[in-house]
Amino acid sequence: MARRGRPKAGEEAAHRDAVISAAFDELVAKGYEKTTMLDIAKRAGASKETLYNWFTNKEGLFSALIKYQADTTITRIKVALQDNTDPRTTLIDFAHNLLRILLSEPSLSLNRAAMTSVDLAAILLKHGRHATGSIVENYLERLAEQGYLKISSPESAFQLLYGLILQDWQIRVLLGETPPSEDLLSQHAERAVDLFFSLAKG
Amino acid sequence: MARRGRPKAGEEAAHRDAVISAAFDELVAKGYEKTTMLDIAKRAGASKETLYNWFTNKEGLFSALIKYQADTTITRIKVALQDNTDPRTTLIDFAHNLLRILLSEPSLSLNRAAMTSVDLAAILLKHGRHATGSIVENYLERLAEQGYLKISSPESAFQLLYGLILQDWQIRVLLGETPPSEDLLSQHAERAVDLFFSLAKG
DNA sequence: GTTAAACCGTACTAGTAGGTACGTTTAAAG
DNA sequence: CTTTAAACGTACCTACTAGTACGGTTTAAC
């Protein structure tokens, strides 16, 4: 990975990804404060100066991480919601994905990092919670129009669904509790969606 | 507050409280990383060496903060649950208190601080979430025995209640969103408890 | 070829904060 | 009255890290 001199054509994107990936690894291993720009550079086979050229500063680099993770999250959620089977299965799939993502180490580390900087927090809120929120709200609104749900507003419906799915798992795991197993997660997703329907089906 | 020399008898407790209070103020104002021991000492009219004598190190001081806040929280929750009116009113009172506490600046700042240290996180988890959890679970179990609820386990019942009450408010406010108004909070508490009963009443 | 951009590696700057040491002061203890 | 514990204030040490500067190197571009 360590190349010296001007990069060959077409190599830039891969190199940038290597930096992002290295930053994730360091972040998960050490946390935001103890992750240094030098460590990231070394792991990526890049130089510190390059990191600063590309991302301006440490916050800039980590805001790029947030956006990167948010993009893959959004993609996965959109895929889950495009399932054309019944709404129950679709929502269970969504719930399962949401739990898996939000309880994954990269997401947790990113959330912890965001707590230490108002700017990072704002970016995470915008690209994370609010971005997925509006997508799911659209979906719920469609369900309501089709008569599957009776809801007062898409926002409050999504908040309810979110609460039923996540309960206090995220905050507990953020504080160091070990996350539930895959099996428990999928059981929980199913139960949460069923509760949601029993509350929102009118 | 700034006394020099050996303290007069009976002054120690007040002085210790002054340090705790100063630490809270600094924490809320600047966040954990940017709060220095010197700042706290100055605000409390104490010396840095005294802080280290009393609390060993920075983490020790903040773990004292966590325990202090947890104690007052537990007290308030116990009071709310001792109400001998009907269960619905009691739980709404509890829900309202929980929301107010968890969305208050001191609690938020403490949670953000705990995210940066596994040790602090463990303490917060134990004295915060788990301590209140077991109290409320006991209460819910009593309700179940009295026939007010049909629940599979107190743990899962409390988790459900918690999810209905808090939804994603805590994580959103932790990330910088402005918390809902008092009015919204109490409306929300009522709605959450009603949903809980409609799900858990069998 | 020659130029110039992008990059690596190393060294350097500067600021900061946790933690310690010490001399001084006050009041409790006896 | 003397001794001693507890505390203040200041100065100090140590370690670390974000960010900058620069010289050397490789490749694209022309």
PDB file of N, CA and C in Angstrom, chain A residues 119-201:
ATOM      1  N   ASP A 119     -19.813  19.518  16.323  1.00  0.00           N
ATOM      2  CA  ASP A 119     -19.880  19.506  14.862  1.00  0.00           C
ATOM      3  C   ASP A 119     -20.090  18.100  14.330  1.00  0.00           C
ATOM      4  N   LEU A 120     -19.284  17.164  14.838  1.00  0.00           N
ATOM      5  CA  LEU A 120     -19.467  15.776  14.415  1.00  0.00           C
ATOM      6  C   LEU A 120     -20.866  15.288  14.763  1.00  0.00           C
ATOM      7  N   ALA A 121     -21.336  15.656  15.931  1.00  0.00           N
ATOM      8  CA  ALA A 121     -22.669  15.229  16.356  1.00  0.00           C
ATOM      9  C   ALA A 121     -23.724  15.714  15.375  1.00  0.00           C
ATOM     10  N   ALA A 122     -23.603  16.958  14.965  1.00  0.00           N
ATOM     11  CA  ALA A 122     -24.589  17.513  14.040  1.00  0.00           C
ATOM     12  C   ALA A 122     -24.580  16.755  12.722  1.00  0.00           C
ATOM     13  N   ILE A 123     -23.395  16.406  12.255  1.00  0.00           N
ATOM     14  CA  ILE A 123     -23.293  15.674  10.989  1.00  0.00           C
ATOM     15  C   ILE A 123     -23.914  14.289  11.120  1.00  0.00           C
ATOM     16  N   LEU A 124     -23.616  13.639  12.227  1.00  0.00           N
ATOM     17  CA  LEU A 124     -24.173  12.305  12.436  1.00  0.00           C
ATOM     18  C   LEU A 124     -25.696  12.350  12.527  1.00  0.00           C
ATOM     19  N   LEU A 125     -26.194  13.345  13.218  1.00  0.00           N
ATOM     20  CA  LEU A 125     -27.642  13.479  13.359  1.00  0.00           C
ATOM     21  C   LEU A 125     -28.299  13.665  11.994  1.00  0.00           C
ATOM     22  N   LYS A 126     -27.687  14.512  11.191  1.00  0.00           N
ATOM     23  CA  LYS A 126     -28.261  14.822   9.886  1.00  0.00           C
ATOM     24  C   LYS A 126     -28.194  13.633   8.930  1.00  0.00           C
ATOM     25  N   HIS A 127     -26.987  13.079   8.788  1.00  0.00           N
ATOM     26  CA  HIS A 127     -26.808  11.999   7.817  1.00  0.00           C
ATOM     27  C   HIS A 127     -27.274  10.653   8.350  1.00  0.00           C
ATOM     28  N   GLY A 128     -27.348  10.526   9.669  1.00  0.00           N
ATOM     29  CA  GLY A 128     -27.766   9.254  10.242  1.00  0.00           C
ATOM     30  C   GLY A 128     -29.255   9.248  10.527  1.00  0.00           C
ATOM     31  N   ARG A 129     -29.597   9.635  11.731  1.00  0.00           N
ATOM     32  CA  ARG A 129     -30.979   9.541  12.177  1.00  0.00           C
ATOM     33  C   ARG A 129     -31.967  10.244  11.247  1.00  0.00           C
ATOM     34  N   HIS A 130     -31.688  11.467  10.876  1.00  0.00           N
ATOM     35  CA  HIS A 130     -32.677  12.215  10.114  1.00  0.00           C
ATOM     36  C   HIS A 130     -32.818  11.706   8.686  1.00  0.00           C
ATOM     37  N   ALA A 131     -31.697  11.262   8.109  1.00  0.00           N
ATOM     38  CA  ALA A 131     -31.768  10.740   6.745  1.00  0.00           C
ATOM     39  C   ALA A 131     -32.579   9.449   6.706  1.00  0.00           C
ATOM     40  N   THR A 132     -32.267   8.515   7.596  1.00  0.00           N
ATOM     41  CA  THR A 132     -33.048   7.275   7.598  1.00  0.00           C
ATOM     42  C   THR A 132     -34.481   7.574   8.006  1.00  0.00           C
ATOM     43  N   GLY A 133     -34.645   8.509   8.910  1.00  0.00           N
ATOM     44  CA  GLY A 133     -35.988   8.866   9.356  1.00  0.00           C
ATOM     45  C   GLY A 133     -36.882   9.224   8.189  1.00  0.00           C
ATOM     46  N   SER A 134     -36.424  10.114   7.343  1.00  0.00           N
ATOM     47  CA  SER A 134     -37.326  10.579   6.288  1.00  0.00           C
ATOM     48  C   SER A 134     -37.649   9.460   5.302  1.00  0.00           C
ATOM     49  N   ILE A 135     -36.689   8.567   5.077  1.00  0.00           N
ATOM     50  CA  ILE A 135     -36.967   7.447   4.169  1.00  0.00           C
ATOM     51  C   ILE A 135     -38.063   6.542   4.732  1.00  0.00           C
ATOM     52  N   VAL A 136     -37.887   6.186   5.999  1.00  0.00           N
ATOM     53  CA  VAL A 136     -38.858   5.272   6.600  1.00  0.00           C
ATOM     54  C   VAL A 136     -40.214   5.955   6.757  1.00  0.00           C
ATOM     55  N   GLU A 137     -40.172   7.231   7.047  1.00  0.00           N
ATOM     56  CA  GLU A 137     -41.440   7.950   7.178  1.00  0.00           C
ATOM     57  C   GLU A 137     -42.207   7.929   5.859  1.00  0.00           C
ATOM     58  N   ASN A 138     -41.501   8.110   4.774  1.00  0.00           N
ATOM     59  CA  ASN A 138     -42.161   8.006   3.469  1.00  0.00           C
ATOM     60  C   ASN A 138     -42.808   6.644   3.296  1.00  0.00           C
ATOM     61  N   TYR A 139     -42.053   5.635   3.654  1.00  0.00           N
ATOM     62  CA  TYR A 139     -42.587   4.273   3.509  1.00  0.00           C
ATOM     63  C   TYR A 139     -43.835   4.089   4.364  1.00  0.00           C
ATOM     64  N   LEU A 140     -43.781   4.548   5.595  1.00  0.00           N
ATOM     65  CA  LEU A 140     -44.934   4.384   6.484  1.00  0.00           C
ATOM     66  C   LEU A 140     -46.136   5.151   5.958  1.00  0.00           C
ATOM     67  N   GLU A 141     -45.865   6.300   5.368  1.00  0.00           N
ATOM     68  CA  GLU A 141     -46.964   7.092   4.818  1.00  0.00           C
ATOM     69  C   GLU A 141     -47.653   6.329   3.687  1.00  0.00           C
ATOM     70  N   ARG A 142     -46.838   5.688   2.847  1.00  0.00           N
ATOM     71  CA  ARG A 142     -47.414   4.886   1.774  1.00  0.00           C
ATOM     72  C   ARG A 142     -48.284   3.759   2.344  1.00  0.00           C
ATOM     73  N   LEU A 143     -47.759   3.116   3.389  1.00  0.00           N
ATOM     74  CA  LEU A 143     -48.543   2.054   4.019  1.00  0.00           C
ATOM     75  C   LEU A 143     -49.874   2.584   4.531  1.00  0.00           C
ATOM     76  N   ALA A 144     -49.821   3.770   5.085  1.00  0.00           N
ATOM     77  CA  ALA A 144     -51.058   4.355   5.613  1.00  0.00           C
ATOM     78  C   ALA A 144     -52.043   4.627   4.484  1.00  0.00           C
ATOM     79  N   GLU A 145     -51.528   5.151   3.371  1.00  0.00           N
ATOM     80  CA  GLU A 145     -52.398   5.427   2.235  1.00  0.00           C
ATOM     81  C   GLU A 145     -53.041   4.154   1.694  1.00  0.00           C
ATOM     82  N   GLN A 146     -52.276   3.069   1.791  1.00  0.00           N
ATOM     83  CA  GLN A 146     -52.804   1.798   1.290  1.00  0.00           C
ATOM     84  C   GLN A 146     -53.692   1.104   2.317  1.00  0.00           C
ATOM     85  N   GLY A 147     -53.868   1.727   3.453  1.00  0.00           N
ATOM     86  CA  GLY A 147     -54.785   1.190   4.434  1.00  0.00           C
ATOM     87  C   GLY A 147     -54.184   0.178   5.403  1.00  0.00           C
ATOM     88  N   TYR A 148     -52.878  -0.007   5.338  1.00  0.00           N
ATOM     89  CA  TYR A 148     -52.257  -0.959   6.263  1.00  0.00           C
ATOM     90  C   TYR A 148     -52.120  -0.388   7.670  1.00  0.00           C
ATOM     91  N   LEU A 149     -52.053   0.912   7.756  1.00  0.00           N
ATOM     92  CA  LEU A 149     -51.808   1.552   9.056  1.00  0.00           C
ATOM     93  C   LEU A 149     -52.775   2.694   9.270  1.00  0.00           C
ATOM     94  N   LYS A 150     -52.999   2.980  10.530  1.00  0.00           N
ATOM     95  CA  LYS A 150     -53.716   4.195  10.886  1.00  0.00           C
ATOM     96  C   LYS A 150     -52.794   5.012  11.770  1.00  0.00           C
ATOM     97  N   ILE A 151     -52.265   6.088  11.239  1.00  0.00           N
ATOM     98  CA  ILE A 151     -51.289   6.856  12.017  1.00  0.00           C
ATOM     99  C   ILE A 151     -51.650   8.326  11.984  1.00  0.00           C
ATOM    100  N   SER A 152     -51.261   9.013  13.036  1.00  0.00           N
ATOM    101  CA  SER A 152     -51.565  10.444  13.077  1.00  0.00           C
ATOM    102  C   SER A 152     -50.559  11.217  12.241  1.00  0.00           C
ATOM    103  N   SER A 153     -49.296  10.824  12.296  1.00  0.00           N
ATOM    104  CA  SER A 153     -48.290  11.464  11.448  1.00  0.00           C
ATOM    105  C   SER A 153     -47.163  10.470  11.197  1.00  0.00           C
ATOM    106  N   PRO A 154     -46.515  10.566  10.050  1.00  0.00           N
ATOM    107  CA  PRO A 154     -45.403   9.655   9.764  1.00  0.00           C
ATOM    108  C   PRO A 154     -44.279   9.812  10.789  1.00  0.00           C
ATOM    109  N   GLU A 155     -44.049  11.040  11.229  1.00  0.00           N
ATOM    110  CA  GLU A 155     -42.957  11.270  12.186  1.00  0.00           C
ATOM    111  C   GLU A 155     -43.203  10.503  13.478  1.00  0.00           C
ATOM    112  N   SER A 156     -44.386  10.699  14.043  1.00  0.00           N
ATOM    113  CA  SER A 156     -44.626  10.048  15.330  1.00  0.00           C
ATOM    114  C   SER A 156     -44.713   8.536  15.154  1.00  0.00           C
ATOM    115  N   ALA A 157     -45.198   8.090  13.990  1.00  0.00           N
ATOM    116  CA  ALA A 157     -45.247   6.648  13.749  1.00  0.00           C
ATOM    117  C   ALA A 157     -43.839   6.071  13.704  1.00  0.00           C
ATOM    118  N   PHE A 158     -42.949   6.759  13.023  1.00  0.00           N
ATOM    119  CA  PHE A 158     -41.588   6.249  12.949  1.00  0.00           C
ATOM    120  C   PHE A 158     -40.919   6.269  14.325  1.00  0.00           C
ATOM    121  N   GLN A 159     -41.169   7.318  15.079  1.00  0.00           N
ATOM    122  CA  GLN A 159     -40.574   7.374  16.422  1.00  0.00           C
ATOM    123  C   GLN A 159     -41.052   6.214  17.285  1.00  0.00           C
ATOM    124  N   LEU A 160     -42.334   5.920  17.150  1.00  0.00           N
ATOM    125  CA  LEU A 160     -42.878   4.785  17.900  1.00  0.00           C
ATOM    126  C   LEU A 160     -42.213   3.484  17.470  1.00  0.00           C
ATOM    127  N   LEU A 161     -42.142   3.298  16.168  1.00  0.00           N
ATOM    128  CA  LEU A 161     -41.513   2.084  15.646  1.00  0.00           C
ATOM    129  C   LEU A 161     -40.063   1.994  16.120  1.00  0.00           C
ATOM    130  N   TYR A 162     -39.383   3.096  16.040  1.00  0.00           N
ATOM    131  CA  TYR A 162     -37.978   3.152  16.452  1.00  0.00           C
ATOM    132  C   TYR A 162     -37.832   2.766  17.920  1.00  0.00           C
ATOM    133  N   GLY A 163     -38.704   3.313  18.744  1.00  0.00           N
ATOM    134  CA  GLY A 163     -38.640   2.993  20.171  1.00  0.00           C
ATOM    135  C   GLY A 163     -38.902   1.525  20.440  1.00  0.00           C
ATOM    136  N   LEU A 164     -39.851   0.969  19.697  1.00  0.00           N
ATOM    137  CA  LEU A 164     -40.178  -0.441  19.890  1.00  0.00           C
ATOM    138  C   LEU A 164     -39.032  -1.335  19.426  1.00  0.00           C
ATOM    139  N   ILE A 165     -38.363  -0.928  18.385  1.00  0.00           N
ATOM    140  CA  ILE A 165     -37.267  -1.741  17.862  1.00  0.00           C
ATOM    141  C   ILE A 165     -36.032  -1.628  18.756  1.00  0.00           C
ATOM    142  N   LEU A 166     -35.618  -0.413  19.005  1.00  0.00           N
ATOM    143  CA  LEU A 166     -34.311  -0.238  19.636  1.00  0.00           C
ATOM    144  C   LEU A 166     -34.368  -0.288  21.154  1.00  0.00           C
ATOM    145  N   GLN A 167     -35.549   0.076  21.705  1.00  0.00           N
ATOM    146  CA  GLN A 167     -35.671   0.153  23.159  1.00  0.00           C
ATOM    147  C   GLN A 167     -34.438   0.861  23.730  1.00  0.00           C
ATOM    148  N   ASP A 168     -33.790   0.292  24.727  1.00  0.00           N
ATOM    149  CA  ASP A 168     -32.586   0.985  25.214  1.00  0.00           C
ATOM    150  C   ASP A 168     -31.309   0.244  24.828  1.00  0.00           C
ATOM    151  N   TRP A 169     -31.396  -0.582  23.787  1.00  0.00           N
ATOM    152  CA  TRP A 169     -30.220  -1.342  23.399  1.00  0.00           C
ATOM    153  C   TRP A 169     -29.056  -0.453  22.993  1.00  0.00           C
ATOM    154  N   GLN A 170     -29.329   0.559  22.201  1.00  0.00           N
ATOM    155  CA  GLN A 170     -28.224   1.365  21.704  1.00  0.00           C
ATOM    156  C   GLN A 170     -27.467   2.042  22.843  1.00  0.00           C
ATOM    157  N   ILE A 171     -28.186   2.678  23.729  1.00  0.00           N
ATOM    158  CA  ILE A 171     -27.493   3.398  24.803  1.00  0.00           C
ATOM    159  C   ILE A 171     -26.755   2.420  25.712  1.00  0.00           C
ATOM    160  N   ARG A 172     -27.352   1.258  25.947  1.00  0.00           N
ATOM    161  CA  ARG A 172     -26.674   0.286  26.804  1.00  0.00           C
ATOM    162  C   ARG A 172     -25.407  -0.245  26.160  1.00  0.00           C
ATOM    163  N   VAL A 173     -25.480  -0.550  24.899  1.00  0.00           N
ATOM    164  CA  VAL A 173     -24.282  -1.072  24.225  1.00  0.00           C
ATOM    165  C   VAL A 173     -23.247   0.033  24.065  1.00  0.00           C
ATOM    166  N   LEU A 174     -23.706   1.253  23.831  1.00  0.00           N
ATOM    167  CA  LEU A 174     -22.771   2.382  23.804  1.00  0.00           C
ATOM    168  C   LEU A 174     -22.005   2.463  25.116  1.00  0.00           C
ATOM    169  N   LEU A 175     -22.653   2.099  26.199  1.00  0.00           N
ATOM    170  CA  LEU A 175     -21.997   2.172  27.506  1.00  0.00           C
ATOM    171  C   LEU A 175     -21.236   0.896  27.844  1.00  0.00           C
ATOM    172  N   GLY A 176     -21.129  -0.007  26.910  1.00  0.00           N
ATOM    173  CA  GLY A 176     -20.237  -1.131  27.128  1.00  0.00           C
ATOM    174  C   GLY A 176     -20.888  -2.480  27.328  1.00  0.00           C
ATOM    175  N   GLU A 177     -22.216  -2.520  27.399  1.00  0.00           N
ATOM    176  CA  GLU A 177     -22.863  -3.816  27.546  1.00  0.00           C
ATOM    177  C   GLU A 177     -22.660  -4.627  26.265  1.00  0.00           C
ATOM    178  N   THR A 178     -22.566  -5.950  26.409  1.00  0.00           N
ATOM    179  CA  THR A 178     -22.386  -6.753  25.202  1.00  0.00           C
ATOM    180  C   THR A 178     -23.703  -6.840  24.453  1.00  0.00           C
ATOM    181  N   PRO A 179     -23.653  -6.666  23.157  1.00  0.00           N
ATOM    182  CA  PRO A 179     -24.883  -6.664  22.359  1.00  0.00           C
ATOM    183  C   PRO A 179     -25.509  -8.053  22.311  1.00  0.00           C
ATOM    184  N   PRO A 180     -26.805  -8.114  22.038  1.00  0.00           N
ATOM    185  CA  PRO A 180     -27.492  -9.405  21.951  1.00  0.00           C
ATOM    186  C   PRO A 180     -27.029 -10.191  20.738  1.00  0.00           C
ATOM    187  N   SER A 181     -27.238 -11.467  20.780  1.00  0.00           N
ATOM    188  CA  SER A 181     -26.837 -12.343  19.670  1.00  0.00           C
ATOM    189  C   SER A 181     -27.707 -12.090  18.442  1.00  0.00           C
ATOM    190  N   GLU A 182     -27.229 -12.583  17.325  1.00  0.00           N
ATOM    191  CA  GLU A 182     -27.987 -12.480  16.077  1.00  0.00           C
ATOM    192  C   GLU A 182     -29.401 -13.059  16.234  1.00  0.00           C
ATOM    193  N   ASP A 183     -29.484 -14.200  16.867  1.00  0.00           N
ATOM    194  CA  ASP A 183     -30.789 -14.841  17.044  1.00  0.00           C
ATOM    195  C   ASP A 183     -31.745 -13.954  17.823  1.00  0.00           C
ATOM    196  N   LEU A 184     -31.271 -13.470  18.936  1.00  0.00           N
ATOM    197  CA  LEU A 184     -32.099 -12.589  19.744  1.00  0.00           C
ATOM    198  C   LEU A 184     -32.525 -11.365  18.947  1.00  0.00           C
ATOM    199  N   LEU A 185     -31.583 -10.845  18.170  1.00  0.00           N
ATOM    200  CA  LEU A 185     -31.864  -9.662  17.371  1.00  0.00           C
ATOM    201  C   LEU A 185     -33.024  -9.908  16.420  1.00  0.00           C
ATOM    202  N   SER A 186     -33.005 -11.035  15.742  1.00  0.00           N
ATOM    203  CA  SER A 186     -34.070 -11.251  14.755  1.00  0.00           C
ATOM    204  C   SER A 186     -35.392 -11.559  15.456  1.00  0.00           C
ATOM    205  N   GLN A 187     -35.328 -12.281  16.553  1.00  0.00           N
ATOM    206  CA  GLN A 187     -36.553 -12.475  17.337  1.00  0.00           C
ATOM    207  C   GLN A 187     -37.127 -11.131  17.769  1.00  0.00           C
ATOM    208  N   HIS A 188     -36.231 -10.294  18.249  1.00  0.00           N
ATOM    209  CA  HIS A 188     -36.660  -8.994  18.766  1.00  0.00           C
ATOM    210  C   HIS A 188     -37.250  -8.128  17.662  1.00  0.00           C
ATOM    211  N   ALA A 189     -36.632  -8.183  16.489  1.00  0.00           N
ATOM    212  CA  ALA A 189     -37.140  -7.400  15.358  1.00  0.00           C
ATOM    213  C   ALA A 189     -38.575  -7.806  15.037  1.00  0.00           C
ATOM    214  N   GLU A 190     -38.787  -9.090  15.027  1.00  0.00           N
ATOM    215  CA  GLU A 190     -40.125  -9.588  14.692  1.00  0.00           C
ATOM    216  C   GLU A 190     -41.156  -9.127  15.723  1.00  0.00           C
ATOM    217  N   ARG A 191     -40.793  -9.306  16.988  1.00  0.00           N
ATOM    218  CA  ARG A 191     -41.702  -8.912  18.066  1.00  0.00           C
ATOM    219  C   ARG A 191     -42.022  -7.417  18.011  1.00  0.00           C
ATOM    220  N   ALA A 192     -40.986  -6.610  17.749  1.00  0.00           N
ATOM    221  CA  ALA A 192     -41.171  -5.160  17.721  1.00  0.00           C
ATOM    222  C   ALA A 192     -42.145  -4.760  16.617  1.00  0.00           C
ATOM    223  N   VAL A 193     -41.983  -5.361  15.457  1.00  0.00           N
ATOM    224  CA  VAL A 193     -42.857  -4.998  14.339  1.00  0.00           C
ATOM    225  C   VAL A 193     -44.286  -5.439  14.621  1.00  0.00           C
ATOM    226  N   ASP A 194     -44.441  -6.599  15.203  1.00  0.00           N
ATOM    227  CA  ASP A 194     -45.795  -7.049  15.536  1.00  0.00           C
ATOM    228  C   ASP A 194     -46.459  -6.123  16.545  1.00  0.00           C
ATOM    229  N   LEU A 195     -45.694  -5.706  17.532  1.00  0.00           N
ATOM    230  CA  LEU A 195     -46.244  -4.743  18.491  1.00  0.00           C
ATOM    231  C   LEU A 195     -46.632  -3.451  17.783  1.00  0.00           C
ATOM    232  N   PHE A 196     -45.776  -3.027  16.882  1.00  0.00           N
ATOM    233  CA  PHE A 196     -46.062  -1.795  16.138  1.00  0.00           C
ATOM    234  C   PHE A 196     -47.383  -1.897  15.387  1.00  0.00           C
ATOM    235  N   PHE A 197     -47.558  -3.003  14.693  1.00  0.00           N
ATOM    236  CA  PHE A 197     -48.812  -3.165  13.943  1.00  0.00           C
ATOM    237  C   PHE A 197     -50.011  -3.220  14.886  1.00  0.00           C
ATOM    238  N   SER A 198     -49.845  -3.890  16.009  1.00  0.00           N
ATOM    239  CA  SER A 198     -50.992  -3.996  16.906  1.00  0.00           C
ATOM    240  C   SER A 198     -51.340  -2.624  17.495  1.00  0.00           C
ATOM    241  N   LEU A 199     -50.385  -1.721  17.512  1.00  0.00           N
ATOM    242  CA  LEU A 199     -50.688  -0.374  18.015  1.00  0.00           C
ATOM    243  C   LEU A 199     -51.154   0.553  16.901  1.00  0.00           C
ATOM    244  N   ALA A 200     -50.700   0.320  15.704  1.00  0.00           N
ATOM    245  CA  ALA A 200     -50.924   1.294  14.624  1.00  0.00           C
ATOM    246  C   ALA A 200     -51.882   0.789  13.557  1.00  0.00           C
ATOM    247  N   LYS A 201     -52.464  -0.354  13.815  1.00  0.00           N
ATOM    248  CA  LYS A 201     -53.353  -0.865  12.790  1.00  0.00           C
ATOM    249  C   LYS A 201     -54.772  -0.334  13.003  1.00  0.00           C
TER     250      LYS A 201
END
